[in-house]
């Protein structure tokens, strides 16, 4: 019985290690970020010049996008200490920085996390709508946002549908994958 358990454990660990090895990491040195995602996901051409990386699973129901750029500390409203800014982040900051891109935006699950070297990053979920003329789309996203040294950036993994119920059904089986991708986001150290 113990040998069977040992063989099963070793087999499971081998499979788990193989699953991680199948992930692909993109390190964009020019824009200063890294992101890891499943090897089979498709790297799409960005739809907007502010989006530097756009990936999605083969079924195309989830899309993850990365934006990163240089941070101007002398700009109006730019905090002198971006580390403190991210650590003291609030729901109003989410609404001001990210939420204004949507018709409606309700943030939840805001939390402070850390890059591998301890630098802060904010994580949150977003339920949103986009209204354009007679079209109304609902969506759910998982965000990571940070300002680190001379750079700022975020990753957004989202699904969209015709109703909030449809979005919830689409999100449920993808939540763990989206969480893994969002948590892999790293801005280069200063």
GROMACS .gro file of C-alpha atoms in nm:
model
  190
    1UNK     CA    1   0.000   0.000   0.000
    2UNK     CA    2   0.281   0.243   0.087
    3UNK     CA    3   0.461   0.169  -0.241
    4UNK     CA    4   0.141   0.238  -0.434
    5UNK     CA    5   0.101   0.570  -0.250
    6UNK     CA    6   0.465   0.658  -0.319
    7UNK     CA    7   0.430   0.577  -0.691
    8UNK     CA    8   0.111   0.784  -0.713
    9UNK     CA    9   0.275   1.077  -0.534
   10UNK     CA   10   0.584   1.071  -0.757
   11UNK     CA   11   0.359   1.043  -1.066
   12UNK     CA   12   0.148   1.337  -0.952
   13UNK     CA   13   0.454   1.552  -0.883
   14UNK     CA   14   0.595   1.465  -1.226
   15UNK     CA   15   0.269   1.569  -1.392
   16UNK     CA   16   0.256   1.892  -1.191
   17UNK     CA   17   0.614   1.976  -1.285
   18UNK     CA   18   0.532   1.901  -1.649
   19UNK     CA   19   0.233   2.136  -1.639
   20UNK     CA   20   0.449   2.422  -1.514
   21UNK     CA   21   0.713   2.345  -1.776
   22UNK     CA   22   0.444   2.386  -2.044
   23UNK     CA   23   0.397   2.750  -1.945
   24UNK     CA   24   0.553   3.021  -2.159
   25UNK     CA   25   0.710   3.336  -2.017
   26UNK     CA   26   0.735   3.651  -2.224
   27UNK     CA   27   0.991   3.905  -2.103
   28UNK     CA   28   0.955   4.234  -2.286
   29UNK     CA   29   1.282   4.408  -2.200
   30UNK     CA   30   1.201   4.719  -2.405
   31UNK     CA   31   0.885   4.784  -2.201
   32UNK     CA   32   1.004   4.630  -1.875
   33UNK     CA   33   0.762   4.351  -1.789
   34UNK     CA   34   0.725   3.972  -1.779
   35UNK     CA   35   0.414   3.754  -1.799
   36UNK     CA   36   0.370   3.376  -1.785
   37UNK     CA   37   0.080   3.194  -1.949
   38UNK     CA   38  -0.008   2.843  -2.074
   39UNK     CA   39   0.200   2.739  -2.377
   40UNK     CA   40  -0.109   2.663  -2.589
   41UNK     CA   41  -0.251   3.013  -2.555
   42UNK     CA   42  -0.247   3.237  -2.861
   43UNK     CA   43  -0.041   3.555  -2.866
   44UNK     CA   44  -0.264   3.800  -3.054
   45UNK     CA   45  -0.150   4.123  -3.219
   46UNK     CA   46  -0.243   4.408  -2.981
   47UNK     CA   47  -0.562   4.593  -3.078
   48UNK     CA   48  -0.446   4.924  -2.934
   49UNK     CA   49  -0.107   5.096  -2.927
   50UNK     CA   50  -0.122   5.114  -2.544
   51UNK     CA   51  -0.157   4.734  -2.524
   52UNK     CA   52   0.181   4.563  -2.547
   53UNK     CA   53   0.075   4.198  -2.518
   54UNK     CA   54  -0.259   4.028  -2.578
   55UNK     CA   55  -0.307   3.655  -2.515
   56UNK     CA   56  -0.604   3.421  -2.505
   57UNK     CA   57  -0.683   3.051  -2.475
   58UNK     CA   58  -0.778   2.865  -2.793
   59UNK     CA   59  -1.151   2.901  -2.711
   60UNK     CA   60  -1.111   3.283  -2.712
   61UNK     CA   61  -1.350   3.341  -2.420
   62UNK     CA   62  -1.081   3.493  -2.196
   63UNK     CA   63  -0.842   3.767  -2.306
   64UNK     CA   64  -0.542   3.891  -2.107
   65UNK     CA   65  -0.376   4.219  -2.201
   66UNK     CA   66  -0.068   4.396  -2.068
   67UNK     CA   67   0.010   4.765  -2.078
   68UNK     CA   68   0.332   4.918  -1.945
   69UNK     CA   69   0.508   5.246  -1.993
   70UNK     CA   70   0.749   5.491  -1.839
   71UNK     CA   71   0.627   5.664  -1.523
   72UNK     CA   72   0.657   6.043  -1.500
   73UNK     CA   73   0.705   6.134  -1.132
   74UNK     CA   74   0.690   6.504  -1.213
   75UNK     CA   75   0.351   6.476  -1.387
   76UNK     CA   76   0.042   6.632  -1.227
   77UNK     CA   77  -0.101   6.408  -0.955
   78UNK     CA   78   0.192   6.166  -0.973
   79UNK     CA   79   0.303   6.061  -0.626
   80UNK     CA   80   0.669   6.113  -0.539
   81UNK     CA   81   0.684   5.768  -0.375
   82UNK     CA   82   0.501   5.521  -0.603
   83UNK     CA   83   0.561   5.236  -0.355
   84UNK     CA   84   0.360   5.425  -0.093
   85UNK     CA   85   0.098   5.510  -0.356
   86UNK     CA   86   0.041   5.141  -0.437
   87UNK     CA   87   0.045   5.040  -0.069
   88UNK     CA   88  -0.218   5.306   0.016
   89UNK     CA   89  -0.429   5.234  -0.295
   90UNK     CA   90  -0.808   5.259  -0.253
   91UNK     CA   91  -1.123   5.173  -0.447
   92UNK     CA   92  -1.137   5.537  -0.557
   93UNK     CA   93  -0.790   5.495  -0.707
   94UNK     CA   94  -0.914   5.190  -0.902
   95UNK     CA   95  -1.211   5.390  -1.028
   96UNK     CA   96  -0.996   5.687  -1.125
   97UNK     CA   97  -0.713   5.493  -1.296
   98UNK     CA   98  -0.896   5.199  -1.454
   99UNK     CA   99  -1.271   5.239  -1.407
  100UNK     CA  100  -1.312   5.551  -1.619
  101UNK     CA  101  -1.251   5.339  -1.931
  102UNK     CA  102  -1.586   5.162  -1.877
  103UNK     CA  103  -1.950   5.274  -1.873
  104UNK     CA  104  -1.992   5.119  -1.526
  105UNK     CA  105  -1.719   4.973  -1.305
  106UNK     CA  106  -1.757   4.796  -0.970
  107UNK     CA  107  -1.427   4.685  -0.813
  108UNK     CA  108  -1.397   4.417  -0.545
  109UNK     CA  109  -1.141   4.187  -0.382
  110UNK     CA  110  -0.880   4.464  -0.371
  111UNK     CA  111  -0.562   4.343  -0.207
  112UNK     CA  112  -0.196   4.427  -0.183
  113UNK     CA  113   0.049   4.164  -0.309
  114UNK     CA  114   0.425   4.167  -0.364
  115UNK     CA  115   0.654   4.109  -0.658
  116UNK     CA  116   0.926   3.847  -0.589
  117UNK     CA  117   1.160   4.111  -0.441
  118UNK     CA  118   0.887   4.256  -0.218
  119UNK     CA  119   0.778   4.550  -0.433
  120UNK     CA  120   0.398   4.618  -0.405
  121UNK     CA  121   0.135   4.540  -0.668
  122UNK     CA  122  -0.243   4.588  -0.636
  123UNK     CA  123  -0.488   4.316  -0.739
  124UNK     CA  124  -0.866   4.349  -0.785
  125UNK     CA  125  -1.168   4.210  -0.963
  126UNK     CA  126  -1.391   4.430  -1.178
  127UNK     CA  127  -1.751   4.384  -1.291
  128UNK     CA  128  -1.819   4.626  -1.575
  129UNK     CA  129  -2.042   4.726  -1.862
  130UNK     CA  130  -1.951   4.886  -2.191
  131UNK     CA  131  -2.227   5.076  -2.367
  132UNK     CA  132  -2.188   5.196  -2.724
  133UNK     CA  133  -2.501   5.327  -2.897
  134UNK     CA  134  -2.748   5.033  -2.887
  135UNK     CA  135  -2.493   4.773  -2.773
  136UNK     CA  136  -2.447   4.684  -2.407
  137UNK     CA  137  -2.183   4.431  -2.303
  138UNK     CA  138  -2.111   4.301  -1.953
  139UNK     CA  139  -1.776   4.176  -1.833
  140UNK     CA  140  -1.557   4.057  -1.550
  141UNK     CA  141  -1.184   4.122  -1.514
  142UNK     CA  142  -0.897   4.039  -1.282
  143UNK     CA  143  -0.636   4.319  -1.267
  144UNK     CA  144  -0.284   4.365  -1.136
  145UNK     CA  145  -0.148   4.721  -1.134
  146UNK     CA  146   0.180   4.866  -1.011
  147UNK     CA  147   0.420   5.157  -1.036
  148UNK     CA  148   0.777   5.039  -0.992
  149UNK     CA  149   1.070   5.277  -1.022
  150UNK     CA  150   1.061   5.434  -1.368
  151UNK     CA  151   0.776   5.210  -1.493
  152UNK     CA  152   0.407   5.152  -1.441
  153UNK     CA  153   0.198   4.872  -1.583
  154UNK     CA  154  -0.098   4.642  -1.549
  155UNK     CA  155  -0.237   4.313  -1.670
  156UNK     CA  156  -0.611   4.263  -1.723
  157UNK     CA  157  -0.768   3.918  -1.783
  158UNK     CA  158  -1.135   3.949  -1.879
  159UNK     CA  159  -1.443   3.785  -2.026
  160UNK     CA  160  -1.735   3.964  -2.189
  161UNK     CA  161  -2.091   3.861  -2.268
  162UNK     CA  162  -2.446   3.982  -2.327
  163UNK     CA  163  -2.555   3.953  -1.962
  164UNK     CA  164  -2.402   3.950  -1.616
  165UNK     CA  165  -2.527   3.591  -1.573
  166UNK     CA  166  -2.356   3.477  -1.892
  167UNK     CA  167  -2.033   3.644  -1.780
  168UNK     CA  168  -2.048   3.470  -1.441
  169UNK     CA  169  -2.088   3.131  -1.614
  170UNK     CA  170  -1.799   3.205  -1.849
  171UNK     CA  171  -1.572   3.329  -1.568
  172UNK     CA  172  -1.620   3.037  -1.326
  173UNK     CA  173  -1.417   2.775  -1.519
  174UNK     CA  174  -1.151   3.031  -1.619
  175UNK     CA  175  -1.097   3.207  -1.285
  176UNK     CA  176  -0.802   2.992  -1.177
  177UNK     CA  177  -0.622   3.033  -1.511
  178UNK     CA  178  -0.681   3.408  -1.508
  179UNK     CA  179  -0.556   3.431  -1.150
  180UNK     CA  180  -0.240   3.239  -1.238
  181UNK     CA  181  -0.166   3.466  -1.537
  182UNK     CA  182  -0.238   3.787  -1.343
  183UNK     CA  183  -0.020   3.672  -1.052
  184UNK     CA  184   0.270   3.606  -1.292
  185UNK     CA  185   0.286   3.974  -1.398
  186UNK     CA  186   0.617   4.136  -1.301
  187UNK     CA  187   0.749   4.481  -1.379
  188UNK     CA  188   1.129   4.492  -1.413
  189UNK     CA  189   1.310   4.620  -1.108
  190UNK     CA  190   1.445   4.977  -1.127
   0.00000   0.00000   0.00000
